[in-house]
PDB file of C-alpha atoms in Angstrom:
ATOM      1  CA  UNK A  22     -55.126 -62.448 -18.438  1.00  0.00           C
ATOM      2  CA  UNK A  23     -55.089 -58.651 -17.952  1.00  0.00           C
ATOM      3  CA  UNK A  24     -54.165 -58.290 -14.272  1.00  0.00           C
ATOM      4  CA  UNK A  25     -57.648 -57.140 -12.435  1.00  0.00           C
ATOM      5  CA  UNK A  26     -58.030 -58.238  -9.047  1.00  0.00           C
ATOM      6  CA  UNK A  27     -61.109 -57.662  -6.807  1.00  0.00           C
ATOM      7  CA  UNK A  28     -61.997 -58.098  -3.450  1.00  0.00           C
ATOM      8  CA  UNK A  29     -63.524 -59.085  -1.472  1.00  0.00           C
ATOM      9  CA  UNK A  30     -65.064 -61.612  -4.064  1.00  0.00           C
ATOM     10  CA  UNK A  31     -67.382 -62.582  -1.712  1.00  0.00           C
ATOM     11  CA  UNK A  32     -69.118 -60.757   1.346  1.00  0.00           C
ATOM     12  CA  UNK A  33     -72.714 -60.751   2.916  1.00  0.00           C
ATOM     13  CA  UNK A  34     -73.657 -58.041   4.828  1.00  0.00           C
ATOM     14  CA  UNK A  35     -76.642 -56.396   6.642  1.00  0.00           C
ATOM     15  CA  UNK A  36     -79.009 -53.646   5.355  1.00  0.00           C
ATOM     16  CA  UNK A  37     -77.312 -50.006   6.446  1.00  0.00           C
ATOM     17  CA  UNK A  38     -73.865 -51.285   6.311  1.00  0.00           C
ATOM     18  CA  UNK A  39     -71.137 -49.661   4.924  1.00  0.00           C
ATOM     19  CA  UNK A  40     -69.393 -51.682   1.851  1.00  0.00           C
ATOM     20  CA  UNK A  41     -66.493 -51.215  -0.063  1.00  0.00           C
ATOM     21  CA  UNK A  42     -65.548 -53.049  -2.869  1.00  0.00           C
ATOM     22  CA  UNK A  43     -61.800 -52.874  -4.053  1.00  0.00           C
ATOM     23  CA  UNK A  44     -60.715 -53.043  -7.903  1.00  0.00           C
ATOM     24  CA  UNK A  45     -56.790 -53.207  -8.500  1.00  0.00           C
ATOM     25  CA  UNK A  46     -55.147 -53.350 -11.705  1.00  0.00           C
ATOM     26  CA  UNK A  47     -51.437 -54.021 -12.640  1.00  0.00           C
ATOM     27  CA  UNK A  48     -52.449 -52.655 -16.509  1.00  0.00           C
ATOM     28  CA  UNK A  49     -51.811 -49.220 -16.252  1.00  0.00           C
ATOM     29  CA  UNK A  50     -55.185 -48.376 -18.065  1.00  0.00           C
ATOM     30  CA  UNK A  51     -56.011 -45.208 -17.369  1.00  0.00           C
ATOM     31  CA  UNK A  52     -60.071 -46.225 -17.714  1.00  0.00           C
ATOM     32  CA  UNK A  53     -61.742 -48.353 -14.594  1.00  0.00           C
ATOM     33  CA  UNK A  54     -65.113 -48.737 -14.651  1.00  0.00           C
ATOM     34  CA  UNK A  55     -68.131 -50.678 -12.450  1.00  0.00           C
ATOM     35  CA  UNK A  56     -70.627 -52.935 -13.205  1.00  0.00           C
ATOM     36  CA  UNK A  57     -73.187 -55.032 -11.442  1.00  0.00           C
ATOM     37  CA  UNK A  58     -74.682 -57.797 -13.042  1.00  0.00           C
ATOM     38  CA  UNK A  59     -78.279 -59.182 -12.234  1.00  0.00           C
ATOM     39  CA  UNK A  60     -80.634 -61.938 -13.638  1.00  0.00           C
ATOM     40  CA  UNK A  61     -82.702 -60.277 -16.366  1.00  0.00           C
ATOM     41  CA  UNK A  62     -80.833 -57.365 -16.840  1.00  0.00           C
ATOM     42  CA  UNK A  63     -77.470 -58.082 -17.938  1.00  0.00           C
ATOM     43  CA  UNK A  64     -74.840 -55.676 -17.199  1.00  0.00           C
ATOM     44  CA  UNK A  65     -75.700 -52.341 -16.074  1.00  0.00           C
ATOM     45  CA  UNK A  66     -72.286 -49.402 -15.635  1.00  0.00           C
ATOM     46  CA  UNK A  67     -72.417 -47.655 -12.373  1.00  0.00           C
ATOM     47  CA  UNK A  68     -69.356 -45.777 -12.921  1.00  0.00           C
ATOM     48  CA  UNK A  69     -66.878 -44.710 -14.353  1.00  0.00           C
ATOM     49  CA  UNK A  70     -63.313 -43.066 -14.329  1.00  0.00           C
ATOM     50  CA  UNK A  71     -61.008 -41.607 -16.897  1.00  0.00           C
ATOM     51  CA  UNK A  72     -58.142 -40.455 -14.710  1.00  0.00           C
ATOM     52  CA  UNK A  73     -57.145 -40.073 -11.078  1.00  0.00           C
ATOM     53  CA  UNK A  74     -59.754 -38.016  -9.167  1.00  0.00           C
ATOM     54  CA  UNK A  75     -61.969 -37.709 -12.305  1.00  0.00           C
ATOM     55  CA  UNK A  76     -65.395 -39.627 -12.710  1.00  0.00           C
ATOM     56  CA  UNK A  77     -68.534 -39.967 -13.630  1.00  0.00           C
ATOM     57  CA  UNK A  78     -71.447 -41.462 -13.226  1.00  0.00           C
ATOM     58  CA  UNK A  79     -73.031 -44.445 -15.087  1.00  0.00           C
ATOM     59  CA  UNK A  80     -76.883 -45.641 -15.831  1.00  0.00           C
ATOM     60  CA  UNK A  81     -77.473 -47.220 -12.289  1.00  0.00           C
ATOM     61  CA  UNK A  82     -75.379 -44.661  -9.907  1.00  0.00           C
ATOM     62  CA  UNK A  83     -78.158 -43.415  -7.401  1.00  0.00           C
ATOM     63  CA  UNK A  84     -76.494 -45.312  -3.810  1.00  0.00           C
ATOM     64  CA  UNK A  85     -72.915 -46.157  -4.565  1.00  0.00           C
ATOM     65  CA  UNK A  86     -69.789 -43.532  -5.008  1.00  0.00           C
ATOM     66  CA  UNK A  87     -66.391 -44.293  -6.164  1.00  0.00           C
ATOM     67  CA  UNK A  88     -63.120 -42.864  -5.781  1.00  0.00           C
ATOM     68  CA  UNK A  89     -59.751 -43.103  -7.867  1.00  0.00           C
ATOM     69  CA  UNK A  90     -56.599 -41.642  -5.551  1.00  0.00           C
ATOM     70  CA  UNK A  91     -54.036 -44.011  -7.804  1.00  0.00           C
ATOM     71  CA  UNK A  92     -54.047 -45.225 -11.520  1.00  0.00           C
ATOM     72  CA  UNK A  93     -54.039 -48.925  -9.982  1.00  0.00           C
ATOM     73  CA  UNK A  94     -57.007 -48.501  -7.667  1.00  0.00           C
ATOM     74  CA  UNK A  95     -60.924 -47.894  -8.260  1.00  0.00           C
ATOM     75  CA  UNK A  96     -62.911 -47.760  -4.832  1.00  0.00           C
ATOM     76  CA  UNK A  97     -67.020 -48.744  -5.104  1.00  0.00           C
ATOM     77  CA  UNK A  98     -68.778 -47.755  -1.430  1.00  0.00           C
ATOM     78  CA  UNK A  99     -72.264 -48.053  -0.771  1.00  0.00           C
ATOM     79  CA  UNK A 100     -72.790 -45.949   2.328  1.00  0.00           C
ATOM     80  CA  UNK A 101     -75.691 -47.682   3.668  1.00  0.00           C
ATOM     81  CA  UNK A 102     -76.513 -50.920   1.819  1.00  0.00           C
ATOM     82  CA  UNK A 103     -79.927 -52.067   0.749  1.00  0.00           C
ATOM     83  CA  UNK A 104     -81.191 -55.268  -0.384  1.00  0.00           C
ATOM     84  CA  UNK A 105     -81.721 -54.289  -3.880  1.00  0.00           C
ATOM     85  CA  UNK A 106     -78.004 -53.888  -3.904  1.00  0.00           C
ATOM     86  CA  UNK A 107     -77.543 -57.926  -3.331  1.00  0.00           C
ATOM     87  CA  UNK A 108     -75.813 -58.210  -6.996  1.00  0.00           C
ATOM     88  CA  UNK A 109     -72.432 -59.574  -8.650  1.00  0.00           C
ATOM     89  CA  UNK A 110     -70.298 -56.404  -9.217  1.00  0.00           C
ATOM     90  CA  UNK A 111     -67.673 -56.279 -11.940  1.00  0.00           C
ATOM     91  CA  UNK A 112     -64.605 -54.159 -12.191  1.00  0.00           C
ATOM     92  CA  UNK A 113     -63.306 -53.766 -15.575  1.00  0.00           C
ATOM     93  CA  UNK A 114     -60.770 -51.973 -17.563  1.00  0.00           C
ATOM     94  CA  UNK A 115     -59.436 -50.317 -20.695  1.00  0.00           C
ATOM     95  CA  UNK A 116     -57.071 -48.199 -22.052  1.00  0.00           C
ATOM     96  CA  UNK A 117     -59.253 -46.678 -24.898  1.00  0.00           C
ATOM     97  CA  UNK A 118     -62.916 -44.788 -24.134  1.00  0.00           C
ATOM     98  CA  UNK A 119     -64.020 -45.237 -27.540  1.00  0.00           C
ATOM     99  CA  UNK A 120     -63.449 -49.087 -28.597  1.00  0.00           C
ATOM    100  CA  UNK A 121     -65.340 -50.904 -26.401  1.00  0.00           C
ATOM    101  CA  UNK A 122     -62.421 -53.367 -25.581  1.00  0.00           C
ATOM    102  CA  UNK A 123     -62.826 -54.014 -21.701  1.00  0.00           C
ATOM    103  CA  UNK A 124     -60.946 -56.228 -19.450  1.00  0.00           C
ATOM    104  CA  UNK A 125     -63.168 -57.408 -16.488  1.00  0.00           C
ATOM    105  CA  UNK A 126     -62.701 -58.603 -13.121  1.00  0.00           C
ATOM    106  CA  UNK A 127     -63.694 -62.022 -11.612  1.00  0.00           C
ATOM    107  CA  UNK A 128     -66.496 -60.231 -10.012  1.00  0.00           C
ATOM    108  CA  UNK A 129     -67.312 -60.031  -6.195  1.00  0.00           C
ATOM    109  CA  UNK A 130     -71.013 -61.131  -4.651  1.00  0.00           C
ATOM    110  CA  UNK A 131     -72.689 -59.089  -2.689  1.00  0.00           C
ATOM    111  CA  UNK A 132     -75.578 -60.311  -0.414  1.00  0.00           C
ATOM    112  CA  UNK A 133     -77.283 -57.484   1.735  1.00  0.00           C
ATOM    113  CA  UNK A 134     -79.391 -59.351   4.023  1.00  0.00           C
TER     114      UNK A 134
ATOM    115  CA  UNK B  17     -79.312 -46.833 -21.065  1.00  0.00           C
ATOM    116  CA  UNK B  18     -79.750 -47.459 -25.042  1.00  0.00           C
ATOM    117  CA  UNK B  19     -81.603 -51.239 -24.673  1.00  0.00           C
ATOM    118  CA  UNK B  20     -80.248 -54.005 -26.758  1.00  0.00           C
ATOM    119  CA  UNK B  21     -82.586 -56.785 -27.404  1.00  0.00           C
ATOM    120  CA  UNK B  22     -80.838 -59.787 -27.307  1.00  0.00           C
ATOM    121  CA  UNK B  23     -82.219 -63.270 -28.698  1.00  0.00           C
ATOM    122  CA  UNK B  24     -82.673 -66.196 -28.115  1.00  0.00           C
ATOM    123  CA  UNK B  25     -82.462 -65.921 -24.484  1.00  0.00           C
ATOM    124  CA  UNK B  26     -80.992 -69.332 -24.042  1.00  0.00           C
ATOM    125  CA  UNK B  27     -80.409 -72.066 -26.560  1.00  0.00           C
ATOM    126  CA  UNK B  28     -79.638 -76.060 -26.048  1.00  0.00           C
ATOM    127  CA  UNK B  29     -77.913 -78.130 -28.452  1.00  0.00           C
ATOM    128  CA  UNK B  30     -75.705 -80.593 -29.459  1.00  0.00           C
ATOM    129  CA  UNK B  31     -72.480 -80.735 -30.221  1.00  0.00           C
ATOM    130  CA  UNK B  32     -71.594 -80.200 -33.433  1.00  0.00           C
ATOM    131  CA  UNK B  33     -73.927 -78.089 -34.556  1.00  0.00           C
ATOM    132  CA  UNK B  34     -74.093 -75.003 -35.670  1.00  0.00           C
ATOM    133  CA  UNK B  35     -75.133 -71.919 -33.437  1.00  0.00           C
ATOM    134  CA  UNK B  36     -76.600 -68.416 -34.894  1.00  0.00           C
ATOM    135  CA  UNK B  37     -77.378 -65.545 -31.905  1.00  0.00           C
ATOM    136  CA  UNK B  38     -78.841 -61.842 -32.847  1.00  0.00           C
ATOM    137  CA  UNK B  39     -78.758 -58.325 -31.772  1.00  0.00           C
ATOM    138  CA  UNK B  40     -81.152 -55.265 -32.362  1.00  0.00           C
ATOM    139  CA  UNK B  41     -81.623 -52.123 -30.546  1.00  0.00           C
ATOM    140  CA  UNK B  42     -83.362 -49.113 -31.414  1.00  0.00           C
ATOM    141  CA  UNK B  43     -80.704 -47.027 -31.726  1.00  0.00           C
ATOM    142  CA  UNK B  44     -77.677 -46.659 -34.363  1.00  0.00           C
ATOM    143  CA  UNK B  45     -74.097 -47.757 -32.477  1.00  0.00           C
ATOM    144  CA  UNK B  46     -70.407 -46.943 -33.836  1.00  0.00           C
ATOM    145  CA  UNK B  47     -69.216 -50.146 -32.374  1.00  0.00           C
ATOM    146  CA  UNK B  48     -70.816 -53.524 -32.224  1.00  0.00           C
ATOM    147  CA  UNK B  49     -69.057 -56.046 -29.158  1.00  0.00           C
ATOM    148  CA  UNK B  50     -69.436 -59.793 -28.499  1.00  0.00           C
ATOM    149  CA  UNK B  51     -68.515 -60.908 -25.265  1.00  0.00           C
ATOM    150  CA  UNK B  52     -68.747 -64.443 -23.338  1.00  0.00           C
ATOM    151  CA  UNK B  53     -68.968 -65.188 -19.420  1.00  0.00           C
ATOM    152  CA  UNK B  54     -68.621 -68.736 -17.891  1.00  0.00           C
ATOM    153  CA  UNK B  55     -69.778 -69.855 -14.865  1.00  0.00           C
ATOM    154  CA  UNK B  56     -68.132 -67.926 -11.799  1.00  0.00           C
ATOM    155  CA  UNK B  57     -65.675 -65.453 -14.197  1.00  0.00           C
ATOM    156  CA  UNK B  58     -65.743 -61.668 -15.737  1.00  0.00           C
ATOM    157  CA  UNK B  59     -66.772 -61.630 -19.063  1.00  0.00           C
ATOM    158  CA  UNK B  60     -63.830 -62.258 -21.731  1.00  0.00           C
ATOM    159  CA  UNK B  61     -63.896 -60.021 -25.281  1.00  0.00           C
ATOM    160  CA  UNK B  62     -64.519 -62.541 -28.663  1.00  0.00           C
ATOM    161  CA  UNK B  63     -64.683 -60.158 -31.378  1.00  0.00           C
ATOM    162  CA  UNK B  64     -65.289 -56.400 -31.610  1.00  0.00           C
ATOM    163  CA  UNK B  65     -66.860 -54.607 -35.130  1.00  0.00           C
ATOM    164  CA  UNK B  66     -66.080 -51.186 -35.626  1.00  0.00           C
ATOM    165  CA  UNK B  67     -67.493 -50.383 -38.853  1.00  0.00           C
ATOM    166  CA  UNK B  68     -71.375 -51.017 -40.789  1.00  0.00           C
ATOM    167  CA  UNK B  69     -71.500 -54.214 -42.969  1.00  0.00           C
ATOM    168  CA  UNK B  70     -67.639 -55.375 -41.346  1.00  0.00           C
ATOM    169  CA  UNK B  71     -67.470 -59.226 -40.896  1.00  0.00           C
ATOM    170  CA  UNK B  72     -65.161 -60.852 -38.580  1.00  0.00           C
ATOM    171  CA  UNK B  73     -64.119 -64.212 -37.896  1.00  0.00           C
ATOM    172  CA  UNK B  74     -62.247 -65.408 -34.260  1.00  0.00           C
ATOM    173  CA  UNK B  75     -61.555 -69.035 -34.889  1.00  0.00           C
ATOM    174  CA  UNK B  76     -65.045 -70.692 -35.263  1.00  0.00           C
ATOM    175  CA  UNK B  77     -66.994 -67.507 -34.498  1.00  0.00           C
ATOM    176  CA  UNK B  78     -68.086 -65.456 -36.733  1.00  0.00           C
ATOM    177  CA  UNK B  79     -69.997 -61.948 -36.424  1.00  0.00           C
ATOM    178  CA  UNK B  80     -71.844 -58.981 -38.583  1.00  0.00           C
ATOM    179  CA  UNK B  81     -72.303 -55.449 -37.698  1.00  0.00           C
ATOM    180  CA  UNK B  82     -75.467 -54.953 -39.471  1.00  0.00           C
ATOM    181  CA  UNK B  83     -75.780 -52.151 -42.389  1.00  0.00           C
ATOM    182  CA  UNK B  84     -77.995 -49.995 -40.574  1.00  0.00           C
ATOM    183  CA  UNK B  85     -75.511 -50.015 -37.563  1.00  0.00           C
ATOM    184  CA  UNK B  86     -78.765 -51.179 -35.530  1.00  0.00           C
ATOM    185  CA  UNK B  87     -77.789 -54.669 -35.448  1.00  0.00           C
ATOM    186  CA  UNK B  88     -75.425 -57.748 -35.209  1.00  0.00           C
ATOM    187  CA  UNK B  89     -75.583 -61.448 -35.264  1.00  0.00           C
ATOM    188  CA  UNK B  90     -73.060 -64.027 -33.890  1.00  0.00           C
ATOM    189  CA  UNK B  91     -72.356 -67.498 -35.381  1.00  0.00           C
ATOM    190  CA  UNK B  92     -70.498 -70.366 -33.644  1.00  0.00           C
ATOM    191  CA  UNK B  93     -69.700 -73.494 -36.356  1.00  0.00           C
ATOM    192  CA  UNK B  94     -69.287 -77.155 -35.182  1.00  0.00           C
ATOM    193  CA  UNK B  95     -70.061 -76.223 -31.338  1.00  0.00           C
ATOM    194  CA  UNK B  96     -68.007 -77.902 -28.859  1.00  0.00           C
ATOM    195  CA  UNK B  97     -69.136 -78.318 -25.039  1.00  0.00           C
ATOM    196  CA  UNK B  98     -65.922 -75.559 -24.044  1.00  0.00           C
ATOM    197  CA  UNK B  99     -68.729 -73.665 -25.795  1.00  0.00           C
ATOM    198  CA  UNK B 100     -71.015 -73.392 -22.784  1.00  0.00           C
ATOM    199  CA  UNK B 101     -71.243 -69.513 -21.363  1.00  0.00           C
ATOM    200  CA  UNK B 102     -73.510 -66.862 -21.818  1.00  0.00           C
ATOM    201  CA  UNK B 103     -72.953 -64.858 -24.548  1.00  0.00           C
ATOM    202  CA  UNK B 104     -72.986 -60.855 -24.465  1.00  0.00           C
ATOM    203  CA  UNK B 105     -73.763 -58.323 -27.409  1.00  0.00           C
ATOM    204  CA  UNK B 106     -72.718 -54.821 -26.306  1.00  0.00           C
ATOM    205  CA  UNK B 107     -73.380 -51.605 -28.606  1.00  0.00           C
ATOM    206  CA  UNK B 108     -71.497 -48.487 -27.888  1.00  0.00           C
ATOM    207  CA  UNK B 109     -72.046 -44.828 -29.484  1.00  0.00           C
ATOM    208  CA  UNK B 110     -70.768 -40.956 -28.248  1.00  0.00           C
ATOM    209  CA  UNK B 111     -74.358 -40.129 -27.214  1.00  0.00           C
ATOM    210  CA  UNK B 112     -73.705 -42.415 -24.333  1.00  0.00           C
ATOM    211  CA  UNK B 113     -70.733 -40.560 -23.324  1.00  0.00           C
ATOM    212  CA  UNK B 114     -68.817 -44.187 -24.607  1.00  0.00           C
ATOM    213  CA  UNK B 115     -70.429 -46.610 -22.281  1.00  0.00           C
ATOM    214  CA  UNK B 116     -71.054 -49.910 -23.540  1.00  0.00           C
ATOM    215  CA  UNK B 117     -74.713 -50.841 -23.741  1.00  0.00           C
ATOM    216  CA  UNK B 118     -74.951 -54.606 -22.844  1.00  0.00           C
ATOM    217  CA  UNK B 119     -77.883 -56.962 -24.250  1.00  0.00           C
ATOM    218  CA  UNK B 120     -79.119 -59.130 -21.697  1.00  0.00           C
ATOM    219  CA  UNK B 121     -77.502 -62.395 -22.667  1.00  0.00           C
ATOM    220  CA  UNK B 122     -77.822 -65.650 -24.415  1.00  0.00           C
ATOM    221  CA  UNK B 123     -77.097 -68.718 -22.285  1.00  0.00           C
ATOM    222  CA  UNK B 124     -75.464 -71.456 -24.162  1.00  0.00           C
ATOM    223  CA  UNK B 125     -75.556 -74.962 -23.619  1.00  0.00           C
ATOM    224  CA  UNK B 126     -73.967 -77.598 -25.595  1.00  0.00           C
ATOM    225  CA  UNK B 127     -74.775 -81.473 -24.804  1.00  0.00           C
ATOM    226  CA  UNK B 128     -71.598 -83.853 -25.959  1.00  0.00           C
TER     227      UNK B 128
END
Protein backbone atom coordinates (compact mmCIF):
# COMPACT_ATOMS: atom_id res chain seq x y z
CA UNK A 1 0.00 0.00 0.00
CA UNK A 2 1.46 3.41 -0.96
CA UNK A 3 1.88 5.12 2.42
CA UNK A 4 -1.10 7.94 2.53
CA UNK A 5 -2.40 8.67 5.78
CA UNK A 6 -5.31 11.07 6.58
CA UNK A 7 -6.80 12.49 9.41
CA UNK A 8 -8.87 13.00 11.04
CA UNK A 9 -10.87 10.15 9.22
CA UNK A 10 -13.71 11.07 10.92
CA UNK A 11 -15.03 14.51 12.39
CA UNK A 12 -18.53 16.27 12.65
CA UNK A 13 -18.60 19.70 13.04
CA UNK A 14 -20.93 22.78 13.10
CA UNK A 15 -21.79 25.19 10.23
CA UNK A 16 -18.98 28.26 10.37
CA UNK A 17 -16.34 26.12 11.79
CA UNK A 18 -13.02 26.06 10.82
CA UNK A 19 -11.77 22.45 9.41
CA UNK A 20 -8.66 21.13 8.45
CA UNK A 21 -8.10 18.03 6.96
CA UNK A 22 -4.46 16.55 7.02
CA UNK A 23 -2.95 14.34 4.04
CA UNK A 24 0.63 12.79 4.79
CA UNK A 25 2.55 10.73 2.54
CA UNK A 26 5.79 8.66 3.12
CA UNK A 27 6.00 8.34 -1.09
CA UNK A 28 7.90 11.16 -1.93
CA UNK A 29 5.46 12.02 -4.88
CA UNK A 30 5.86 15.25 -5.69
CA UNK A 31 1.83 15.41 -6.87
CA UNK A 32 -1.00 15.53 -3.87
CA UNK A 33 -4.20 16.16 -4.82
CA UNK A 34 -8.04 16.41 -3.11
CA UNK A 35 -11.07 14.89 -3.71
CA UNK A 36 -14.49 14.68 -2.19
CA UNK A 37 -16.69 12.05 -3.03
CA UNK A 38 -20.62 12.30 -2.93
CA UNK A 39 -23.63 10.03 -3.87
CA UNK A 40 -24.43 10.78 -7.51
CA UNK A 41 -21.51 12.47 -8.42
CA UNK A 42 -18.58 10.39 -8.08
CA UNK A 43 -15.36 11.99 -7.51
CA UNK A 44 -14.99 15.56 -8.02
CA UNK A 45 -10.80 17.24 -7.66
CA UNK A 46 -10.73 20.23 -5.48
CA UNK A 47 -7.13 20.67 -5.71
CA UNK A 48 -4.25 20.20 -6.59
CA UNK A 49 -0.37 20.56 -6.07
CA UNK A 50 2.69 19.94 -8.15
CA UNK A 51 5.40 21.08 -5.77
CA UNK A 52 5.90 22.77 -2.41
CA UNK A 53 4.06 26.13 -2.30
CA UNK A 54 2.65 25.60 -5.85
CA UNK A 55 -1.14 24.79 -6.56
CA UNK A 56 -3.98 25.00 -8.21
CA UNK A 57 -7.27 24.77 -8.21
CA UNK A 58 -9.60 21.87 -9.23
CA UNK A 59 -13.45 21.65 -10.64
CA UNK A 60 -15.15 22.11 -7.13
CA UNK A 61 -12.61 24.74 -5.34
CA UNK A 62 -15.01 27.73 -4.46
CA UNK A 63 -14.81 27.29 -0.10
CA UNK A 64 -11.79 25.20 0.66
CA UNK A 65 -7.85 26.30 0.27
CA UNK A 66 -4.90 24.14 0.59
CA UNK A 67 -1.43 24.57 1.41
CA UNK A 68 1.85 22.44 0.71
CA UNK A 69 4.92 23.81 3.18
CA UNK A 70 6.65 20.04 2.87
CA UNK A 71 6.73 17.33 0.05
CA UNK A 72 5.04 14.92 2.77
CA UNK A 73 2.17 17.19 3.72
CA UNK A 74 -1.05 18.57 1.77
CA UNK A 75 -3.32 20.82 4.11
CA UNK A 76 -7.39 21.06 2.96
CA UNK A 77 -9.15 24.08 5.27
CA UNK A 78 -12.53 25.14 4.88
CA UNK A 79 -12.65 28.48 6.66
CA UNK A 80 -16.17 28.48 7.58
CA UNK A 81 -17.91 25.15 6.90
CA UNK A 82 -21.29 24.69 5.32
CA UNK A 83 -23.53 21.84 5.12
CA UNK A 84 -23.08 21.23 1.53
CA UNK A 85 -19.56 20.47 2.51
CA UNK A 86 -20.82 17.20 4.64
CA UNK A 87 -18.81 14.79 2.07
CA UNK A 88 -16.03 11.91 2.17
CA UNK A 89 -12.76 13.70 1.16
CA UNK A 90 -9.92 11.80 -0.46
CA UNK A 91 -6.26 12.58 -0.51
CA UNK A 92 -4.41 10.99 -3.22
CA UNK A 93 -1.10 10.85 -4.84
CA UNK A 94 1.24 10.43 -7.78
CA UNK A 95 4.43 10.90 -9.02
CA UNK A 96 3.49 11.52 -12.75
CA UNK A 97 0.81 14.52 -13.91
CA UNK A 98 0.15 12.91 -17.07
CA UNK A 99 -0.69 9.02 -16.40
CA UNK A 100 -3.46 9.05 -14.39
CA UNK A 101 -1.92 6.50 -11.86
CA UNK A 102 -3.14 7.84 -8.35
CA UNK A 103 -2.65 6.46 -4.98
CA UNK A 104 -5.59 7.47 -2.63
CA UNK A 105 -6.15 7.86 0.90
CA UNK A 106 -8.64 5.96 3.18
CA UNK A 107 -10.71 9.01 3.05
CA UNK A 108 -11.95 11.16 6.07
CA UNK A 109 -15.98 12.01 6.69
CA UNK A 110 -16.99 15.11 7.14
CA UNK A 111 -20.44 15.96 8.69
CA UNK A 112 -21.19 19.81 9.00
CA UNK A 113 -24.19 19.90 11.04
CA UNK B 1 -15.32 18.96 -15.54
CA UNK B 2 -15.35 16.75 -18.93
CA UNK B 3 -18.58 14.28 -17.79
CA UNK B 4 -18.13 10.61 -18.18
CA UNK B 5 -21.25 8.65 -18.44
CA UNK B 6 -20.87 5.66 -16.71
CA UNK B 7 -23.29 2.50 -17.07
CA UNK B 8 -24.94 0.44 -15.62
CA UNK B 9 -25.20 2.26 -12.48
CA UNK B 10 -25.29 -0.83 -10.38
CA UNK B 11 -25.46 -4.45 -11.40
CA UNK B 12 -26.42 -7.80 -9.24
CA UNK B 13 -25.31 -11.14 -10.05
CA UNK B 14 -24.13 -14.31 -9.34
CA UNK B 15 -21.15 -15.72 -8.96
CA UNK B 16 -19.64 -16.99 -11.70
CA UNK B 17 -20.74 -15.05 -14.18
CA UNK B 18 -19.50 -12.91 -16.35
CA UNK B 19 -19.57 -8.99 -15.85
CA UNK B 20 -19.29 -6.29 -18.87
CA UNK B 21 -19.31 -2.28 -17.55
CA UNK B 22 -19.03 0.83 -20.19
CA UNK B 23 -17.72 4.25 -20.52
CA UNK B 24 -18.59 7.25 -22.90
CA UNK B 25 -18.05 10.86 -22.62
CA UNK B 26 -18.30 13.50 -25.02
CA UNK B 27 -15.02 14.34 -25.24
CA UNK B 28 -11.73 12.57 -26.75
CA UNK B 29 -9.21 11.47 -23.59
CA UNK B 30 -5.34 10.46 -23.94
CA UNK B 31 -5.76 8.09 -21.11
CA UNK B 32 -8.56 5.78 -20.23
CA UNK B 33 -8.44 4.54 -16.07
CA UNK B 34 -10.37 1.80 -14.23
CA UNK B 35 -10.47 2.07 -10.69
CA UNK B 36 -12.37 0.04 -7.77
CA UNK B 37 -13.47 1.27 -4.13
CA UNK B 38 -14.79 -1.12 -1.38
CA UNK B 39 -16.75 -0.35 1.33
CA UNK B 40 -14.96 2.20 3.82
CA UNK B 41 -11.39 2.47 1.56
CA UNK B 42 -9.72 4.97 -1.20
CA UNK B 43 -10.13 3.79 -4.45
CA UNK B 44 -7.30 1.19 -5.65
CA UNK B 45 -5.93 1.47 -9.61
CA UNK B 46 -6.98 -2.01 -11.83
CA UNK B 47 -5.77 -1.20 -15.14
CA UNK B 48 -4.79 2.03 -16.92
CA UNK B 49 -4.96 2.39 -21.15
CA UNK B 50 -2.83 4.82 -22.61
CA UNK B 51 -3.30 4.43 -26.17
CA UNK B 52 -6.77 4.14 -28.83
CA UNK B 53 -7.81 0.50 -29.60
CA UNK B 54 -5.02 -0.86 -26.56
CA UNK B 55 -6.46 -3.94 -24.69
CA UNK B 56 -5.37 -4.93 -21.35
CA UNK B 57 -5.86 -7.74 -19.19
CA UNK B 58 -5.20 -7.64 -14.98
CA UNK B 59 -5.91 -11.17 -13.98
CA UNK B 60 -9.67 -11.73 -14.78
CA UNK B 61 -10.29 -8.13 -15.89
CA UNK B 62 -10.12 -7.11 -18.94
CA UNK B 63 -10.51 -3.46 -20.55
CA UNK B 64 -10.68 -1.41 -24.11
CA UNK B 65 -9.83 2.09 -24.78
CA UNK B 66 -12.23 2.62 -27.49
CA UNK B 67 -10.96 3.74 -31.18
CA UNK B 68 -12.39 7.02 -31.07
CA UNK B 69 -10.61 7.66 -27.65
CA UNK B 70 -14.33 8.55 -26.45
CA UNK B 71 -14.84 5.37 -24.79
CA UNK B 72 -13.95 2.20 -22.71
CA UNK B 73 -15.55 -0.89 -21.45
CA UNK B 74 -14.50 -3.17 -18.51
CA UNK B 75 -15.01 -6.97 -18.32
CA UNK B 76 -14.72 -9.13 -15.17
CA UNK B 77 -14.82 -13.23 -16.15
CA UNK B 78 -16.08 -15.89 -13.64
CA UNK B 79 -17.00 -13.13 -10.85
CA UNK B 80 -16.18 -14.01 -7.43
CA UNK B 81 -17.96 -12.29 -4.27
CA UNK B 82 -14.11 -10.45 -3.42
CA UNK B 83 -15.63 -8.84 -6.53
CA UNK B 84 -18.05 -6.57 -4.69
CA UNK B 85 -16.94 -2.60 -4.95
CA UNK B 86 -17.88 0.09 -7.02
CA UNK B 87 -16.16 0.36 -9.98
CA UNK B 88 -14.62 3.78 -11.40
CA UNK B 89 -13.87 4.79 -15.15
CA UNK B 90 -11.71 7.94 -15.15
CA UNK B 91 -10.68 9.79 -18.56
CA UNK B 92 -7.85 12.19 -18.49
CA UNK B 93 -6.66 14.70 -21.41
CA UNK B 94 -4.16 18.15 -21.36
CA UNK B 95 -7.24 20.36 -21.87
CA UNK B 96 -7.99 19.56 -18.30
CA UNK B 97 -4.72 20.72 -17.18
CA UNK B 98 -4.23 16.53 -16.37
CA UNK B 99 -7.00 16.02 -13.94
CA UNK B 100 -8.68 12.85 -14.02
CA UNK B 101 -12.33 13.04 -14.98
CA UNK B 102 -14.17 10.35 -12.88
CA UNK B 103 -17.54 8.58 -14.16
CA UNK B 104 -19.91 8.27 -11.50
CA UNK B 105 -19.59 4.62 -10.65
CA UNK B 106 -20.90 1.17 -11.08
CA UNK B 107 -21.79 -0.65 -7.86
CA UNK B 108 -21.10 -4.28 -7.99
CA UNK B 109 -22.66 -6.96 -6.25
CA UNK B 110 -21.96 -10.53 -6.52
CA UNK B 111 -24.35 -13.20 -4.65
CA UNK B 112 -22.23 -16.65 -3.80
Amino acid sequence: DAGITQSPRHKVTETGTPVTLRCHQTENHRYMYWYRQDPGHGLRLIHYSYGVKDTDKGEVSDGYSVSRSKTEDFLLTLESATSSQTSVYFCAISDSLNTGELFFGEGSRLTVL
Amino acid sequence: GQQLNQSPQSMFIQEGEDVSMNCTSSSIFNTWLWYKQEPGEGPVLLIALYKAGELTSNGRLTAQFGITRKDSFLNISASIPSDVGIYFCAGQNSNSGYALNFGKGTSLLVTP
